[in-house]
Structures are given as structure tokens and as C-alpha cells.
Coordinates of C-alpha atoms and ligand atoms in Angstrom, one line a residue:
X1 CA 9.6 -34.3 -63.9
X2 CA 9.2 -37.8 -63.5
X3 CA 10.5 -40.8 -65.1
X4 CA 8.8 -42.7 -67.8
X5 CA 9.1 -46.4 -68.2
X6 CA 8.2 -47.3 -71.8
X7 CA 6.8 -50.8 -72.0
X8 CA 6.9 -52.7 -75.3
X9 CA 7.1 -56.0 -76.9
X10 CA 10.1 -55.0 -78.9
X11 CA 13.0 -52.7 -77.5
X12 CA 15.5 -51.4 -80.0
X13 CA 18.5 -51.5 -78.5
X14 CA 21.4 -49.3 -80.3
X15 CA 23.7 -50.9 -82.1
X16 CA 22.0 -54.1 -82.1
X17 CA 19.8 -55.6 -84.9
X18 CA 21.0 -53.4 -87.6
X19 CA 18.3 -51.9 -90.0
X20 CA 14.9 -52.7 -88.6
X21 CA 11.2 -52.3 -90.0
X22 CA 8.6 -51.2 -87.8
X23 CA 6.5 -48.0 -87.4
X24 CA 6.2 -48.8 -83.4
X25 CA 10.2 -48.6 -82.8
X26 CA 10.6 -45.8 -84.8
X27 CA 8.5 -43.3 -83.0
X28 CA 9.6 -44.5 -79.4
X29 CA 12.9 -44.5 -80.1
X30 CA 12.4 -40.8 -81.3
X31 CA 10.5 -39.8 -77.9
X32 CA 13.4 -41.7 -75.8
X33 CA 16.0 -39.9 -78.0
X34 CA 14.9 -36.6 -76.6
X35 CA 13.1 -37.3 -73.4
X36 CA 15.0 -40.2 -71.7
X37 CA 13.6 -42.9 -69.0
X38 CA 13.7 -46.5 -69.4
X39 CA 12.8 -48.8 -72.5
X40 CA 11.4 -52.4 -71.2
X41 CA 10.2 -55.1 -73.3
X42 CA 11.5 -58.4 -74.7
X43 CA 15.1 -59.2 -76.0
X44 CA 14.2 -60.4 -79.2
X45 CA 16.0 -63.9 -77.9
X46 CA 14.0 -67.1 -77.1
X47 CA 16.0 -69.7 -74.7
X48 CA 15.0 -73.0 -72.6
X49 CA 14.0 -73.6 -69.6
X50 CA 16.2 -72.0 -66.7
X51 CA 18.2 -70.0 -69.1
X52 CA 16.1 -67.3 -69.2
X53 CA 18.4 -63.3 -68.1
X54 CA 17.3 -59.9 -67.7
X55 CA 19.2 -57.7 -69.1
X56 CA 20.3 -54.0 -68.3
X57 CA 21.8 -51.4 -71.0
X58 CA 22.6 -47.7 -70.3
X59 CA 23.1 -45.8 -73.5
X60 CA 22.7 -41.5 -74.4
X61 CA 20.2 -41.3 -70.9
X62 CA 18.0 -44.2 -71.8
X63 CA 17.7 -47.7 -70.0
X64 CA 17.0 -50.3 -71.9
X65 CA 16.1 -53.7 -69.7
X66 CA 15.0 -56.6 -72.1
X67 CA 14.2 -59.9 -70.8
X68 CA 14.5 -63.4 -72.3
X69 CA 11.1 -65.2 -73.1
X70 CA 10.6 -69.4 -73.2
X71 CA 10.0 -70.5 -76.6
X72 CA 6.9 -72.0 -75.7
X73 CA 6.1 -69.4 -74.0
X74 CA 6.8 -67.1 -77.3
X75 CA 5.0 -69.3 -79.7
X76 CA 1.7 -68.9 -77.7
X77 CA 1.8 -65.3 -76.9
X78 CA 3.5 -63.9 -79.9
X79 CA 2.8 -66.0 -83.1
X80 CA 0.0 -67.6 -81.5
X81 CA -2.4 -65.2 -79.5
X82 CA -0.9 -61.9 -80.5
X83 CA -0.3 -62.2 -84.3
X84 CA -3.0 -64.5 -85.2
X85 CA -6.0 -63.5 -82.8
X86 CA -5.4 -60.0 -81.9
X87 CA -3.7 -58.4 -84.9
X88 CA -6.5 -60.0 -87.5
X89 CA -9.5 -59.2 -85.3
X90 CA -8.2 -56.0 -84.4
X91 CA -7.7 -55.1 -88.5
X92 CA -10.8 -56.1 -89.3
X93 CA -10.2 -59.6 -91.1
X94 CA -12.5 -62.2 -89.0
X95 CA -11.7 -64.5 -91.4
X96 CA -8.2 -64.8 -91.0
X97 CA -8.7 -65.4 -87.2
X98 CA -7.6 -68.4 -85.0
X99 CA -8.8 -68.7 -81.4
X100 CA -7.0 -70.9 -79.0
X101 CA -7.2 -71.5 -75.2
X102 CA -4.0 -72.7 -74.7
X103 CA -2.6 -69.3 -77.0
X104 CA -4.7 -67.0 -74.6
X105 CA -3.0 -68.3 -72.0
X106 CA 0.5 -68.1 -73.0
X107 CA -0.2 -64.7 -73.8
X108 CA -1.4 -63.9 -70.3
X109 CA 1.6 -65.7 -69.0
X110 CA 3.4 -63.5 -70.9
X111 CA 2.3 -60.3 -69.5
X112 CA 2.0 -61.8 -65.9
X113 CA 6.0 -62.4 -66.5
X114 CA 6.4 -58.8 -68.0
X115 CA 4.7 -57.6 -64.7
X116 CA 7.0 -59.3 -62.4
X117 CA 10.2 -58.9 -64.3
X118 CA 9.5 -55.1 -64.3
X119 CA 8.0 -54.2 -60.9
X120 CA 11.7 -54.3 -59.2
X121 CA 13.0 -51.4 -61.4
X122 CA 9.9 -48.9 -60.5
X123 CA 9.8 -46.3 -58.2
X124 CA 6.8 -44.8 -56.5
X125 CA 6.7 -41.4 -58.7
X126 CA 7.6 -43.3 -62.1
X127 CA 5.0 -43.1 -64.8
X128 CA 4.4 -46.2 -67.0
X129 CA 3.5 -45.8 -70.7
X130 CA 2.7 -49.3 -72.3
X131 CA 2.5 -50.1 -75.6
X132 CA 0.4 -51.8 -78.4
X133 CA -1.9 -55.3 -78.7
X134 CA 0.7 -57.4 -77.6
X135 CA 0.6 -55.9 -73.8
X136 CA -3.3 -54.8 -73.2
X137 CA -3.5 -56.8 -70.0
X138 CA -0.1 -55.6 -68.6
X139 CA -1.8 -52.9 -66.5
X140 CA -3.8 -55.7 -65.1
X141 CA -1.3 -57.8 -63.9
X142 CA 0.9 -55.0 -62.7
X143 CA -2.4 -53.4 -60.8
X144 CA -2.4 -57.3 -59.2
X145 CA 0.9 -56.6 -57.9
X146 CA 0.1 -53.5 -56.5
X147 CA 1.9 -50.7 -58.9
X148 CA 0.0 -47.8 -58.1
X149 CA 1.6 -45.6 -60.6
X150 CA 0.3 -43.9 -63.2
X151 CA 0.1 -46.4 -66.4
X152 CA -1.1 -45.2 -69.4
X153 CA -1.8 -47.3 -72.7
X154 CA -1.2 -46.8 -76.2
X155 CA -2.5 -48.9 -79.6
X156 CA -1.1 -48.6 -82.7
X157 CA -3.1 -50.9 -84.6
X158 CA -6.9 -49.6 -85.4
X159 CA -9.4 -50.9 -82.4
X160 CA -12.9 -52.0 -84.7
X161 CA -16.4 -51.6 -83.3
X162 CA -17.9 -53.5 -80.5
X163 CA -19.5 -56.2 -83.1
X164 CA -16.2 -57.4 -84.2
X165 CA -14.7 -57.5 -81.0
X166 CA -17.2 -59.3 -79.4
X167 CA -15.9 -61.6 -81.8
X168 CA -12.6 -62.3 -80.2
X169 CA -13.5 -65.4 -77.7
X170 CA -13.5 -64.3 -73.8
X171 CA -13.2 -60.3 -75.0
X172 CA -13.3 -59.3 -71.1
X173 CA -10.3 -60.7 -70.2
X174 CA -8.0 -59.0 -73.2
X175 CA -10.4 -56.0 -74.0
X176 CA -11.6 -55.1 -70.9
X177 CA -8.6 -55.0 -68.7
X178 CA -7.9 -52.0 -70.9
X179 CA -10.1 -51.0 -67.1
X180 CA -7.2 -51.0 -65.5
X181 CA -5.2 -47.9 -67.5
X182 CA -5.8 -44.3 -66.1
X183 CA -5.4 -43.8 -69.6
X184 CA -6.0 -45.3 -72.9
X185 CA -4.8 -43.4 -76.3
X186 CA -5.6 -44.3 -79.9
X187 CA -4.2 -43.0 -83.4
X188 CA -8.1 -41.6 -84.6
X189 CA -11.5 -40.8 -82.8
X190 CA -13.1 -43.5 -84.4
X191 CA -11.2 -46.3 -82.5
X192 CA -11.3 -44.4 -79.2
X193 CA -15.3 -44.1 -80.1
X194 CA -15.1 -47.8 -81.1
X195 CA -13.7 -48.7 -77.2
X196 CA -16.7 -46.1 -75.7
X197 CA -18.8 -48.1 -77.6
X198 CA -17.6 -51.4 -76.2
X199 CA -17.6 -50.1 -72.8
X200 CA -20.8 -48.6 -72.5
X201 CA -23.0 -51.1 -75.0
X202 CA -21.5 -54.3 -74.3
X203 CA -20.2 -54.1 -70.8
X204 CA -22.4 -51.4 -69.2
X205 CA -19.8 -49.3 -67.9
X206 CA -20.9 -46.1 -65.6
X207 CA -19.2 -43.0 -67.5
X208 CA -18.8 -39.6 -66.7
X209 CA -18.7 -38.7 -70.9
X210 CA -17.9 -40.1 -73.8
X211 CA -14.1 -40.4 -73.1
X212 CA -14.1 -40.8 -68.7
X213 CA -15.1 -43.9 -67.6
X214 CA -15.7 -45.3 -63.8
X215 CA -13.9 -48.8 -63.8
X216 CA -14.5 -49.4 -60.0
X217 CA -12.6 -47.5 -57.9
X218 CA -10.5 -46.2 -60.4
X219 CA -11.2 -43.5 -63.4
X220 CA -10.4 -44.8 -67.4
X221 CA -9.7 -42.1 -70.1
X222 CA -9.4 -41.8 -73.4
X223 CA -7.5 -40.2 -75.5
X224 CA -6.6 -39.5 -79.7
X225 CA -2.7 -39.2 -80.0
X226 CA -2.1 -39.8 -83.9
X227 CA 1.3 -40.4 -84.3
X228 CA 3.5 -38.5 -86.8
X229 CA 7.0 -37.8 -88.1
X230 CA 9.6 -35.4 -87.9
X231 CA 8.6 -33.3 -90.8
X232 CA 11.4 -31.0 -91.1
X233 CA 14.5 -33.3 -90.0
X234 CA 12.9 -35.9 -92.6
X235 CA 12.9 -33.8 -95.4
X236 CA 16.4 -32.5 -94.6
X237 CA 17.5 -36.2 -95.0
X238 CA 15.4 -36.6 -98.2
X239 CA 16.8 -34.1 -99.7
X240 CA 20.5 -34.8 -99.0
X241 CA 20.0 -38.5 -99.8
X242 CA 18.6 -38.1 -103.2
X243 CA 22.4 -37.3 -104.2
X244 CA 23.5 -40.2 -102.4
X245 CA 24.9 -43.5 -105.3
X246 CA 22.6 -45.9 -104.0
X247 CA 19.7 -43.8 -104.9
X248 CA 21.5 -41.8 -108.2
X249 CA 21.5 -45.9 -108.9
X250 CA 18.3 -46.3 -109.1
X251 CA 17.3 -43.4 -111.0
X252 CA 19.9 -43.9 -113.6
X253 CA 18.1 -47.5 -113.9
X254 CA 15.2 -45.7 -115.2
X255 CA 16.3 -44.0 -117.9
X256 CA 14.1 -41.0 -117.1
X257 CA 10.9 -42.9 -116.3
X258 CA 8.5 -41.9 -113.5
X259 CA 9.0 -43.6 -110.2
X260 CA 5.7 -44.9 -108.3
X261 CA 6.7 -46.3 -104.9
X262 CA 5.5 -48.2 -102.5
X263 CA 7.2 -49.2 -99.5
X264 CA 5.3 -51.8 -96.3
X265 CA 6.2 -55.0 -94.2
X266 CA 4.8 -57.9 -96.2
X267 CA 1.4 -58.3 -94.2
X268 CA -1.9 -58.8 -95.2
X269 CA -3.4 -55.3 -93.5
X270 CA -1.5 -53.6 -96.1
X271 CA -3.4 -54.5 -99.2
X272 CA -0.3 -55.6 -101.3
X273 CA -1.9 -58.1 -103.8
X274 CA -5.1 -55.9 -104.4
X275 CA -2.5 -53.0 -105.2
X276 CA -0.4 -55.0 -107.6
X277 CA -4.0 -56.0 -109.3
X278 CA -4.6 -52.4 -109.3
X279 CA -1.2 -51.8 -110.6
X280 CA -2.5 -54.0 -113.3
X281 CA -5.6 -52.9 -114.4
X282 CA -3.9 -49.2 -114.3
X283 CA -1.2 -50.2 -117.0
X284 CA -4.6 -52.4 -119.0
X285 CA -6.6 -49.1 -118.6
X286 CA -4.2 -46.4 -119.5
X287 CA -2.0 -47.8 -122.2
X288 CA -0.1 -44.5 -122.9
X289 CA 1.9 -44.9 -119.2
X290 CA 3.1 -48.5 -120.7
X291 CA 7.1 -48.3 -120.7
X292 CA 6.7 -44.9 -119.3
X293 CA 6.6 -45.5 -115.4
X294 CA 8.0 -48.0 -113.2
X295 CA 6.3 -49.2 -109.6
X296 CA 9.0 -49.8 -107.1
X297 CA 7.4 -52.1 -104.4
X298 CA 10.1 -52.2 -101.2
X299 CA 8.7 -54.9 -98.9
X300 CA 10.8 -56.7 -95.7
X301 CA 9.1 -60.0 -94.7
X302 CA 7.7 -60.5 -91.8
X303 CA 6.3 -62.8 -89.5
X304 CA 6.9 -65.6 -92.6
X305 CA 6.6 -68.6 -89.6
X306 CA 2.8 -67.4 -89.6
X307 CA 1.1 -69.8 -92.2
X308 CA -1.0 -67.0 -93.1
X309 CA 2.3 -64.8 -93.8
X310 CA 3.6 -67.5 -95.9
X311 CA 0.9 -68.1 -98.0
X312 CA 0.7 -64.2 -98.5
X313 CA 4.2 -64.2 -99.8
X314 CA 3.8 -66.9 -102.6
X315 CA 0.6 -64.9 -103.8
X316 CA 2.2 -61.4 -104.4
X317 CA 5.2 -63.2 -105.6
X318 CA 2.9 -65.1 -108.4
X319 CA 0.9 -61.9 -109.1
X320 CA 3.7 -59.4 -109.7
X321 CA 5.1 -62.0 -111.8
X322 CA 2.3 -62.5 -114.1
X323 CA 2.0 -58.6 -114.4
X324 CA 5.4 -58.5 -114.9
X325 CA 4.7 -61.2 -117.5
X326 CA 2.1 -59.9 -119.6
X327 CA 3.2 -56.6 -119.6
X328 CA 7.1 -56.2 -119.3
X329 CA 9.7 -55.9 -122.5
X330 CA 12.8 -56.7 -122.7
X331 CA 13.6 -53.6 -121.9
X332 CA 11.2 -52.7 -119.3
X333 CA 9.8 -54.4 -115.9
X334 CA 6.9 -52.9 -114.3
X335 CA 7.1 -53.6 -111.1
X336 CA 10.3 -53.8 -109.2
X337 CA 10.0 -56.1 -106.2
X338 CA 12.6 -56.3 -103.3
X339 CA 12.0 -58.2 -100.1
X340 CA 14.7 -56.6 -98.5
X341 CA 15.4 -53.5 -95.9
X342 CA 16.6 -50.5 -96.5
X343 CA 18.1 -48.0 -94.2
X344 CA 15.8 -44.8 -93.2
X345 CA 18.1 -42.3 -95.2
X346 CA 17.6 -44.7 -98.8
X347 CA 13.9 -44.7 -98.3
X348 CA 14.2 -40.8 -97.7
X349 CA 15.5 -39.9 -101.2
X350 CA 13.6 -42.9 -102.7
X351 CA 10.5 -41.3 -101.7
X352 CA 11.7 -37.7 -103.0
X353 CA 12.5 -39.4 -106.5
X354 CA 9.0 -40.5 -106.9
X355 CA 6.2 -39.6 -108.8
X356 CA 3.2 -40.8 -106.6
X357 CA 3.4 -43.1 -103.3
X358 CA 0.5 -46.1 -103.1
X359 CA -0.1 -46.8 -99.9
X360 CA -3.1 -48.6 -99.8
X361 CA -3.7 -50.6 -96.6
X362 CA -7.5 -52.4 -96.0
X363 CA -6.5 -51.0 -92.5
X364 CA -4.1 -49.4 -90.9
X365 CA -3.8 -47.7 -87.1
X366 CA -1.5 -44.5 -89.0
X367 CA 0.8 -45.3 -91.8
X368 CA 3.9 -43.8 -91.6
X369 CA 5.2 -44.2 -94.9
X370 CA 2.3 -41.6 -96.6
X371 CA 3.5 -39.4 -93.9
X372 CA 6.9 -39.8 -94.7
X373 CA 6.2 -39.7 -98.4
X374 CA 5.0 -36.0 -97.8
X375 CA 7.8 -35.1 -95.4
X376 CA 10.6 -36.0 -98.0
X377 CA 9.1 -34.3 -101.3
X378 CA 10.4 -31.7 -102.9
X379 CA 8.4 -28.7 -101.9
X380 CA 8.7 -27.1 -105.6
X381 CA 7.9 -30.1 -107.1
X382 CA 6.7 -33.0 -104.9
X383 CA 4.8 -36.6 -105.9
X384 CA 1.3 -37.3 -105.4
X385 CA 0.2 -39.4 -102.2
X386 CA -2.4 -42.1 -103.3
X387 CA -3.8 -43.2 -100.0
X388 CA -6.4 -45.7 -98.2
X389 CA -9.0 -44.2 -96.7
X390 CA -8.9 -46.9 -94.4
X391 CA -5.4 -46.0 -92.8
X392 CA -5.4 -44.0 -89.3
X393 CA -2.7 -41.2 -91.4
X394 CA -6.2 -40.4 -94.0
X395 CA -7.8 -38.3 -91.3
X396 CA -5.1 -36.2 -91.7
X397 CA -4.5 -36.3 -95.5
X398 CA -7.8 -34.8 -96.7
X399 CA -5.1 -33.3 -99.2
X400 CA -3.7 -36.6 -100.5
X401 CA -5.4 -38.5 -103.3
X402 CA -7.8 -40.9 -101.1
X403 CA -9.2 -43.9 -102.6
X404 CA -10.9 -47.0 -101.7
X405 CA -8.1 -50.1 -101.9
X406 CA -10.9 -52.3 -102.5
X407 CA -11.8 -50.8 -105.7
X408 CA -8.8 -51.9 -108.4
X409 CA -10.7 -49.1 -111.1
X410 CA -10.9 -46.7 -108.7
X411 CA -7.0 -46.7 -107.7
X412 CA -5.8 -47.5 -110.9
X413 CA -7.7 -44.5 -111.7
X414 CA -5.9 -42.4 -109.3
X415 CA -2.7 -43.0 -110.4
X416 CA -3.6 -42.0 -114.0
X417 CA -4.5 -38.8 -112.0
X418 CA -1.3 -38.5 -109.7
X419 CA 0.8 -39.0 -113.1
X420 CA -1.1 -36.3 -115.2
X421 CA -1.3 -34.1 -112.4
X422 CA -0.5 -30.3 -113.6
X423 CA 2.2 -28.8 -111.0
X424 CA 0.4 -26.2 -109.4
X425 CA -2.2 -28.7 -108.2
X426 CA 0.6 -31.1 -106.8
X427 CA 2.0 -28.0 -105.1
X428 CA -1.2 -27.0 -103.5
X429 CA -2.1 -30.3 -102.5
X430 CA 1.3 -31.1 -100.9
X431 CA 1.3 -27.3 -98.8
X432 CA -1.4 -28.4 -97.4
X433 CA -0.4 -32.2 -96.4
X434 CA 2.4 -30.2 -95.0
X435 CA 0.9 -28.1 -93.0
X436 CA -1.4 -30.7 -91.2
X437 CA 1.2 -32.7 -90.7
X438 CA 3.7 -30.4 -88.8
X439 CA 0.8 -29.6 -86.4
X440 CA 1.6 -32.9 -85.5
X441 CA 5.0 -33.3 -85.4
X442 CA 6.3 -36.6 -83.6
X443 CA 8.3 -34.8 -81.3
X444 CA 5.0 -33.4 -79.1
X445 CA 3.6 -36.6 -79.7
X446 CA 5.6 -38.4 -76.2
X447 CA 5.3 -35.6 -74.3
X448 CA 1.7 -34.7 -75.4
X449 CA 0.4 -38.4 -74.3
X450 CA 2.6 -38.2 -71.0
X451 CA 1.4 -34.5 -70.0
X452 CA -2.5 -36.8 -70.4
X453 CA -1.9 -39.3 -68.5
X454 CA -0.6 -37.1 -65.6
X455 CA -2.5 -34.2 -66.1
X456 CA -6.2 -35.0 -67.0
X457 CA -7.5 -31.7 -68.1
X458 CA -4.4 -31.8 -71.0
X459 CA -6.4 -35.1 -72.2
X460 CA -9.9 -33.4 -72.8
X461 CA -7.5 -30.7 -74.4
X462 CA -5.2 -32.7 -77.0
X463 CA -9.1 -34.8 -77.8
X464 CA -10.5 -31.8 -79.1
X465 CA -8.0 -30.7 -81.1
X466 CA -7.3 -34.3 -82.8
X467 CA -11.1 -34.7 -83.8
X468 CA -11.1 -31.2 -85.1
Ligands
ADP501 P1 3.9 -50.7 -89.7 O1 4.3 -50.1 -88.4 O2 2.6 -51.4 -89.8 O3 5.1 -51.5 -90.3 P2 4.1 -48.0 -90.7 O4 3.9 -47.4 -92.1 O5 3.3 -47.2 -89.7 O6 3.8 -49.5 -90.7 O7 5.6 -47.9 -90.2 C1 6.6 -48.5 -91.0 C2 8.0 -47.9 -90.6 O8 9.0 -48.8 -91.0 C3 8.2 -46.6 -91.3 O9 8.9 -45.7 -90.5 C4 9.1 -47.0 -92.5 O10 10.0 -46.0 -92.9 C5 9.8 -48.2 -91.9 N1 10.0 -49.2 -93.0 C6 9.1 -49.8 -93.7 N2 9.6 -50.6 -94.7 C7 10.9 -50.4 -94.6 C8 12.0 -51.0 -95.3 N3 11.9 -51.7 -96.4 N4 13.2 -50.6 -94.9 C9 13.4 -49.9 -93.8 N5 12.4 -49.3 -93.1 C10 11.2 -49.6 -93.5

């Protein structure tokens, strides 16, 4: 079989930075952890001039190569092009955008310095598998230094239709050296429709169907690869963890009152202050739940150097505040708020000592928490997922309570309904998340995207099954 380079902005490295949050890390350490190959991506360490290293670590079969990046350099591609072009435009949220030149061409830099940095460590048979917005023109700039190899491309994030790209200045040379993949793979059919769109309505492209493409000389597929978890090791954890003191802590804090959780990075895709409004209304709307239920909000920073970010942080602070405010006793708060990690296995029995889950992104590409959520309930008497419609993980979660984040009633509605909700229904709802879900399972999610991009006809295969 041959070897897989994984290219991403971030590596995890063992043993390095410690508890980490990120959905992206998670699932390709997972596919490494069984599968092997190398890991390639930035060091997470920002240097001057001339001090720049590349780096090479050998641990359980995996490589991990990580290379240093100029702060400048940084600034531009990461908190400047990256984070506050691509990942707004790409979520939907125009109005949060901020185009400039000199960004654009940092982050081009960037991935011109990724291509040249790697290229020494291939070999002719190796197959590349890059990942996620911060990289879309890496198979670009490695096609320019002749890498033939197979190099397939994965996004994480949700990829909106061709009007809103068209949005992002100079789309061609981002969007459309997604040209240079053999294969590009999204978490749902309607962002992989969203690229055919873009291909064939803005830029004309000559395809062979709706997911082959004719980019010049060379052939562009695409491909739905929704990522999952691993179901049955993850509720093996929950349900160990649940006994653990720091989460026996917690519950014996609540004096026998119903958990709600919710656990996300502190960005504005996730929906945080419109579900603390919703939180509101719910406690306004439903008196009798008053003192009876507690909503445990776990949110890392991150990305706080981004104004945007920052700004974002003082608003949920104020708003869970005044909630708290209004409706907290002395003897009750009804929303806990931490901006701190925890480790995987807390988060497991966390989620199997809660009621209901809100997870209410505007937009997500997955959302690995729901699927989490479901993983680590109690199959005799598991919580009640309230989830976006709007994340990739819905298409999968017919089962799950879906709302609409955008409508406060409507959620705060819903988790009236996932409090009151009669066992037997909880039961059938969750069987069935369960079952979708380990269809799914992460661990033929690597492998499934690999055995694509090196064997076409597997692609046409694993699109039909994902639209259903
Ligand atoms: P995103 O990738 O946008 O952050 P996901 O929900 O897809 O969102 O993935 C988040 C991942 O990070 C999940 O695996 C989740 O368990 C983990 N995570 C989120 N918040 C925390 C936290 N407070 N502590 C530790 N892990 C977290």
C-alpha cells in the first residue's frame, strides 16, 4: 500500500501542547493512529527572519515534520487571509469579511513555502491528502514543482454557493486551484453541489457529470466523506468516566438538577450568543424548569487576537451575565460558563450526565460534539440532542431534535421538549442516531477518502451512499 502524507495547518505532535480543541486534529490523529504515514504542517512556533527549522519526529509509525513560519508571514496567511477572509466567507457571514491584497498574498506565500518545504520528503508512489481552507492552493503550488502524485483535498468547514463565493475578491486564484486536486471531498452533498455549481456556472468548466470535472489535462473529482466518531470506543469512555471525581463533582454540584450542555470553541459560526438568548427566553417561557435545570456552557477561546473574536467574547460574557442576573438565586446559577479545556475523557461523562446537548451552530462543516453527545449516552436512558439544522452532522441526525438557531422560540421550545421528553421516545430517537452514526464510523473515514483518491470507481461508490 502506499504511503500517505497528511498535509495540515496544524500537526499534533504527541506529547506536546497538552489538551487541545479542534475537530480537525482529532479525526487525523485517529486515522494516523491506525494507518501510519507522515503528518506535515506548521509547528505551531512563529520565529524571525533566518531562524526558521524543519523539524522531524518519529513516534508509534507516524512522521511528524512541522516547520517554522515568519511572523509576518503568519499574520497574513493565518489571522489575516485564512481566519478573516476564508473562514467568514466560507460560513456564510459576508459581513464579517475583510479582504486584503497584501493577506492574499501572505497566504499564497504560505503554501508556496509549504510546497517547497515538503517536496524533499516525497517519493514517487506517496499519496498526498491535504487538508482544510487554510491549504486550498497547496496542490497548486506543489503541481508547479512538478509532484505528480496523487493529492487529494479535504474541507472541513461548509463550502457556500457560487454567489457568496464569488464574493471572496480574486475567487480563481483560492477557489479554483481546487483544479489542481485529483480529488476534492466535502462533509455533505450540498457543499460538494455548491463547488459543481461554481465550476460549471461561474467558470464554465467541461465535466463528464456532476462530480468529474476536466481541469485541462488533468481529471477533478468530487467526493462526500462526512466525518464521524468512534461510536463504540467513545461510549466505552463515557461510560467509565461518568464515575470518574471530576465529573461525580459536578453532579453533586447540582443537587439533582438536570444537566443541559453545551460544549464549542468560542467562534462566531457556533451561534453562542443567539443560544444563551434562547437559553433565556426558554427559562421566561417555561417557568416550571426555573431552579430545576442548569446549562453548562464549556467554551476554550480561540483566535482572541482576531478583533472580531474579541469582541465576540465580551458579548456572551455580558449576555450570560445578565441571564444569570435576572434569573439566578442565591442558590441557583443558570448558566455555568468555563472558558477553559477539558480533557476528551471529562467531556465523555459530561455528555453522559446530561439531559439534552445544544449545539446550535449558524453553520458548521460536521459538528463533532452532537455526534459525540450520542456516542456517550447511556443507551437505556440517554439525553436529547437539540441540533442546527445548519451543521454538516444534521444530515445525519434526522433523529435528533433539529431546529432553526435563528429562531430563539423555536429552540427554547425544544428544550422544553427534550426535558419533558417520555423515555421510550428518547430511546427510539437515540437507536436510531446510533445506528446512522456507526455506518459511519471514523475509523473507515481515512481509508474510505484514500481508497477515492486512488481508486476512482470507490469515489462514485462512497457518493452514493453519503447522499442516500
Ligand atoms: P470545531 O472543529 O469547529 O472546533 P467540532 O465540534 O467539529 O468543532 O470539533 C470539536 C472537537 O474538539 C471535538 O472533538 C470536541 O470534543 C473537542 N472540544 C471542543 N471543546 C472542547 C473543550 N472545551 N475541551 C476539550 N475538547 C474540546
Amino acid at each position: 500500500m502506499a504511503r500517505v502524507v497528511v498535509v495540515s495547518n496544524r500537526v499534533a505532535v504527541p506529547n506536546r501542547d497538552g489538551t487541545r480543541a479542534g475537530g480537525l486534529e482529532v479525526v487525523i490523529g485517529s486515522y494516523l493512529k491506525r494507518n501510519q504515514g507522515i503528518w506535515f504542517g506548521w509547528s505551531g512556533r512563529t520565529v524571525a527572519k533566518g531562524e526558521e527549522v524543519t523539524r522531524k519526529v518519529e513516534h508509534a509509525g507516524v512522521t511528524y515534520i512541522t516547520t517554522d513560519l515568519l511572523r509576518a508571514d503568519f499574520q497574513e496567511y493565518y489571522n489575516g487571509f485564512a481566519n478573516r477572509m476564508l473562514w467568514p466567507i466560507l460560513h456564510y457571514r459576508l459581513d464579517l469579511a475583510e479582504f486584503s491584497s497584501r493577506d492574499m498574498a501572505g497566504y499564497l506565500r504560505v503554501n508556496e513555502l509549504f510546497a517547497d518545504r515538503l517536496k524533499p520528503f516525497l517519493k514517487p508512489d506517496d499519496v498526498l491528502w491535504v487538508h482544510d481552507y487554510h491549504l486550498l492552493p497547496l496542490g497548486k503550488a506543489l503541481r508547479e514543482r512538478g509532484v505528480e502524485n496523487k493529492i487529494g483535498f479535504f474541507l472541513h468547514i461548509p463550502f457556500p454557493p457560487p454567489d457568496m463565493l464569488t464574493c471572496l475578491p480574486k475567487h480563481e486564484r483560492t477557489i479554483l486551484s481546487l483544479c489542481h486536486y485529483d480529488l476534492v471531498g466535502f462533509q455533505t452533498n450540498n457543499d460538494a453541489d455548491n463547488l459543481a455549481d461554481y465550476l460549471s456556472h461561474e467558470c464554465r468548466m467541461p465535466s463528464r457529470d456532476r462530480r468529474t470535472f476536466i481541469a485541462g489535462s488533468r481529471t477533478l473529482r468530487i467526493g462526500v466523506f462526512p466525518v464521524g466518531v468512534e461510536m463504540a470506543e467513545f461510549e466505552r469512555l463515557a461510560r467509565r468516566t461518568k464515575r470518574t471525581a471530576v465529573v461525580r463533582e459536578v453532579l453533586n454540584s447540582l443537587s439533582e438538577r438536570s444537566m443541559i450542555i453545551g460544549v464549542d470553541r468560542l467562534d462566531y459560526s457556533k451561534g453562542l450568543g443567539l443560544r444563551v438568548r434562547a437559553f433565556e427566553q426558554f427559562l421566561g417561557t417555561y417557568p416550571r424548569w426555573r431552579g430545576a435545570v442548569t446549562y453548562l456552557q464549556i467554551t476554550p477561546r480561540s483566535r482572541s487576537e482576531i478583533r472580531e473574536y474579541a469582541d465576540m467574547e465580551r458579548r456572551i460574557d455580558e449576555t450570560v451575565g445578565r441571564v444569570n442576573g435576572r434569573y439566578g438565586e442565591a442558590s441557583w446559577t443558570p448558566i455555568r460558563y468555563v472558558n477553559r479545556p477539558y480533557s476528551r475523557t471529562t467531556l465523555a461523562g459530561l455528555y453522559r450526565s446530561s439531559r439534552a446537548a445544544l449545539v446550535t451552530p449558524l453553520r458548521d462543516g460536521m459538528n463533532l460534539v452532537a455526534k459525540e453527545y450520542i456516542a456517550a449516552q447511556d443507551p437505556e436512558d440517554p439525553g436529547v440532542l437539540i441540533l442546527s439544522r445548519f451543521a454538516g452532522a444534521a444530515v445525519e441526525c434526522q433523529a435528533a431534535l433539529l431546529v432553526n438557531p435563528y429562531d430563539q422560540e423555536a429552540v427554547a421550545a425544544a428544550i422544553d421538549q427534550a426535558l419533558s421528553m417520555p423515555l421510550d421516545e428518547r430511546c427510539g430517537r437515540h437507536s436510531a442516531l446510533v445506528k446512522v452514526l456507526s455506518e459511519n464510523d471514523i475509523k473507515d473515514w481515512g481509508p474510505r477518502f484514500v481508497a477515492a483518491l486512488t481508486n476512482p470507481a470507490e469515489a462514485k461508490r462512497w457518493s452514493r451512499r453519503a447522499s442516500g
